[in-house]
Amino acid sequence: MHKVSGGEVAGILVAVFWAILVSFLAVALARLAQTLKATTKLVADVTDQAVPLLADASAAVRSAQTQIDRVDAIASDVQEVTSNASALSTTVASTFGGPLVKVAAFGYGVRRALSGRKDDMPERAPRRTVIVGRTVPASRRAKRNLRGKKD
């Protein structure tokens, strides 16, 4: 029989410890490899889905840019039409405004002349309406009484 020394026991313990440690590291590396495979697959799937989405987004941006260009063209056309209408309005007002005012004044003068102007004659006082059975307020009666009494 062979006696086992303390150094041999320590060597066996260290060898068992290293075997257990290597086993745990092998399991951890296997799980890490599985995780990396799943991550790689996920990234590939995201890439496969993202490429068409980016193409669609790019097409949408191009379409929006085309529409913005059209709206810009329409806005510039509207601005041009507005300035043309303003210029036309100014032209019409300056061309016909003065003569129309003169024609209107002439027509007014002719109507006044034909209606027999009566500005020289003083206007008659408006007629008073008498309502039977109605009393004149006291303030007006006092004024009437004062008119009748001349000193």
mmCIF file with all atom_site columns, N, CA and C in Angstrom, residues 16 25 32 96 114:
data_model
loop_
_atom_site.group_PDB
_atom_site.id
_atom_site.type_symbol
_atom_site.label_atom_id
_atom_site.label_alt_id
_atom_site.label_comp_id
_atom_site.label_asym_id
_atom_site.label_entity_id
_atom_site.label_seq_id
_atom_site.pdbx_PDB_ins_code
_atom_site.Cartn_x
_atom_site.Cartn_y
_atom_site.Cartn_z
_atom_site.occupancy
_atom_site.B_iso_or_equiv
_atom_site.pdbx_formal_charge
_atom_site.auth_seq_id
_atom_site.auth_comp_id
_atom_site.auth_asym_id
_atom_site.auth_atom_id
_atom_site.pdbx_PDB_model_num
ATOM 1  N N  . VAL A 1 16  ? -9.172  18.574  -9.122  1.00 0.00 ? 16  VAL A N  1
ATOM 2  C CA . VAL A 1 16  ? -10.641 18.497  -9.097  1.00 0.00 ? 16  VAL A CA 1
ATOM 3  C C  . VAL A 1 16  ? -11.229 19.908  -9.202  1.00 0.00 ? 16  VAL A C  1
ATOM 4  N N  . LEU A 1 25  ? -16.956 26.909  -16.787 1.00 0.00 ? 25  LEU A N  1
ATOM 5  C CA . LEU A 1 25  ? -16.610 27.817  -17.875 1.00 0.00 ? 25  LEU A CA 1
ATOM 6  C C  . LEU A 1 25  ? -17.098 27.290  -19.225 1.00 0.00 ? 25  LEU A C  1
ATOM 7  N N  . LEU A 1 32  ? -23.218 31.371  -23.742 1.00 0.00 ? 32  LEU A N  1
ATOM 8  C CA . LEU A 1 32  ? -22.846 32.608  -24.424 1.00 0.00 ? 32  LEU A CA 1
ATOM 9  C C  . LEU A 1 32  ? -22.895 32.416  -25.934 1.00 0.00 ? 32  LEU A C  1
ATOM 10 N N  . PHE A 1 96  ? -61.174 104.899 -64.555 1.00 0.00 ? 96  PHE A N  1
ATOM 11 C CA . PHE A 1 96  ? -62.601 105.202 -64.553 1.00 0.00 ? 96  PHE A CA 1
ATOM 12 C C  . PHE A 1 96  ? -63.049 105.995 -63.336 1.00 0.00 ? 96  PHE A C  1
ATOM 13 N N  . LEU A 1 114 ? -83.134 120.675 -63.199 1.00 0.00 ? 114 LEU A N  1
ATOM 14 C CA . LEU A 1 114 ? -84.415 120.327 -63.795 1.00 0.00 ? 114 LEU A CA 1
ATOM 15 C C  . LEU A 1 114 ? -85.532 120.261 -62.762 1.00 0.00 ? 114 LEU A C  1
#
